[in-house]
Amino acid sequence: MKAALALARSRGVTVRFADLGDWLEDELRSEYDPAIPEIRLNVRLAADLTIDELDELVTLAIGHELYHYCEATGEIARLPNRSARESAAENFARALLERTP
């Protein structure tokens, strides 16, 4: 988690927990707001997690949203469709989790 938070900070992206609403059977882990820029992590998901689960959730969510940040800034080319972008963001997040001690 610390590495993901440091990576966000190094890019000027703030990270905070917020209530992102009720998505019923869907799960919204996080969202990225390019206007601030800010990553909001869903406090509703975090409430019932163990420390290890929370660490994984935060790392994956930050990694996912940082991919979208990199798209917004032009650091990563924007893929042509949403499904491809979401898959690429998830792969980016998994890679961040794997290299985090």
Short mmCIF file of C-alpha atoms in Angstrom, two decimals:
data_model
loop_
_atom_site.label_atom_id
_atom_site.label_comp_id
_atom_site.label_asym_id
_atom_site.label_seq_id
_atom_site.Cartn_x
_atom_site.Cartn_y
_atom_site.Cartn_z
CA MET A 1 0.00 0.00 0.00
CA LYS A 2 2.80 2.40 0.87
CA ALA A 3 4.36 2.07 -2.59
CA ALA A 4 1.02 2.76 -4.29
CA LEU A 5 0.39 5.80 -2.09
CA ALA A 6 3.92 7.08 -2.77
CA LEU A 7 3.42 6.61 -6.51
CA ALA A 8 0.18 8.59 -6.42
CA ARG A 9 1.80 11.31 -4.31
CA SER A 10 4.77 11.54 -6.70
CA ARG A 11 2.33 12.33 -9.50
CA GLY A 12 0.42 14.91 -7.50
CA VAL A 13 -2.67 12.71 -7.10
CA THR A 14 -4.38 12.76 -3.72
CA VAL A 15 -5.96 9.62 -2.28
CA ARG A 16 -8.78 9.54 0.24
CA PHE A 17 -11.60 7.32 1.44
CA ALA A 18 -15.14 8.41 0.59
CA ASP A 19 -18.62 6.93 0.52
CA LEU A 20 -19.12 6.11 -3.15
CA GLY A 21 -22.71 4.99 -2.71
CA ASP A 22 -24.57 1.70 -2.89
CA TRP A 23 -23.98 -0.27 -6.07
CA LEU A 24 -26.10 -3.26 -4.94
CA GLU A 25 -24.51 -6.43 -6.30
CA ASP A 26 -21.91 -4.46 -8.28
CA GLU A 27 -18.75 -3.30 -6.54
CA LEU A 28 -17.25 0.14 -7.02
CA ARG A 29 -13.80 0.03 -5.44
CA SER A 30 -12.66 3.49 -6.44
CA GLU A 31 -13.00 6.40 -8.81
CA TYR A 32 -10.60 8.91 -10.32
CA ASP A 33 -11.45 12.60 -10.62
CA PRO A 34 -9.11 14.24 -13.15
CA ALA A 35 -10.30 17.74 -12.23
CA ILE A 36 -8.56 17.64 -8.83
CA PRO A 37 -6.73 15.07 -9.48
CA GLU A 38 -7.93 12.67 -6.81
CA ILE A 39 -8.54 8.98 -6.26
CA ARG A 40 -11.43 8.17 -3.96
CA LEU A 41 -11.50 4.71 -2.36
CA ASN A 42 -14.87 3.29 -1.36
CA VAL A 43 -15.07 3.32 2.43
CA ARG A 44 -18.03 0.92 2.27
CA LEU A 45 -15.76 -1.83 0.94
CA ALA A 46 -12.95 -1.08 3.36
CA ALA A 47 -15.04 -1.27 6.53
CA ASP A 48 -15.13 -5.06 6.85
CA LEU A 49 -11.64 -5.96 5.60
CA THR A 50 -8.66 -7.28 7.48
CA ILE A 51 -5.43 -5.25 7.34
CA ASP A 52 -4.02 -7.53 4.61
CA GLU A 53 -7.22 -7.34 2.57
CA LEU A 54 -7.28 -3.56 2.96
CA ASP A 55 -3.66 -3.33 1.85
CA GLU A 56 -4.48 -5.30 -1.31
CA LEU A 57 -7.66 -3.31 -2.01
CA VAL A 58 -5.86 0.03 -1.66
CA THR A 59 -2.92 -1.05 -3.82
CA LEU A 60 -5.15 -2.44 -6.58
CA ALA A 61 -7.53 0.52 -6.53
CA ILE A 62 -4.76 3.10 -6.63
CA GLY A 63 -2.98 1.20 -9.40
CA HIS A 64 -6.18 0.97 -11.42
CA GLU A 65 -6.99 4.65 -11.06
CA LEU A 66 -3.39 5.72 -11.69
CA TYR A 67 -3.64 3.99 -15.05
CA HIS A 68 -6.59 6.25 -15.85
CA TYR A 69 -4.57 9.22 -14.60
CA CYS A 70 -1.77 8.27 -17.01
CA GLU A 71 -4.34 8.09 -19.83
CA ALA A 72 -5.70 11.52 -18.93
CA THR A 73 -2.22 13.07 -18.90
CA GLY A 74 -1.19 11.40 -22.16
CA GLU A 75 1.53 9.32 -20.51
CA ILE A 76 -0.31 6.20 -21.72
CA ALA A 77 -2.18 6.16 -25.03
CA ARG A 78 -5.94 5.91 -24.56
CA LEU A 79 -7.21 2.58 -25.90
CA PRO A 80 -10.17 2.69 -28.31
CA ASN A 81 -12.83 1.08 -26.14
CA ARG A 82 -13.83 1.04 -22.49
CA SER A 83 -13.45 -2.70 -22.05
CA ALA A 84 -9.84 -2.59 -23.27
CA ARG A 85 -9.09 0.42 -21.03
CA GLU A 86 -10.53 -1.28 -17.94
CA SER A 87 -8.62 -4.49 -18.67
CA ALA A 88 -5.38 -2.55 -19.12
CA ALA A 89 -6.01 -0.64 -15.88
CA GLU A 90 -6.56 -3.90 -14.03
CA ASN A 91 -3.34 -5.36 -15.47
CA PHE A 92 -1.45 -2.22 -14.42
CA ALA A 93 -2.87 -2.54 -10.89
CA ARG A 94 -1.96 -6.25 -10.65
CA ALA A 95 1.60 -5.49 -11.77
CA LEU A 96 1.86 -2.81 -9.05
CA LEU A 97 0.60 -5.28 -6.45
CA GLU A 98 3.10 -7.94 -7.55
CA ARG A 99 6.10 -5.64 -7.24
CA THR A 100 5.00 -4.21 -3.89
CA PRO A 101 6.81 -5.88 -0.97
#
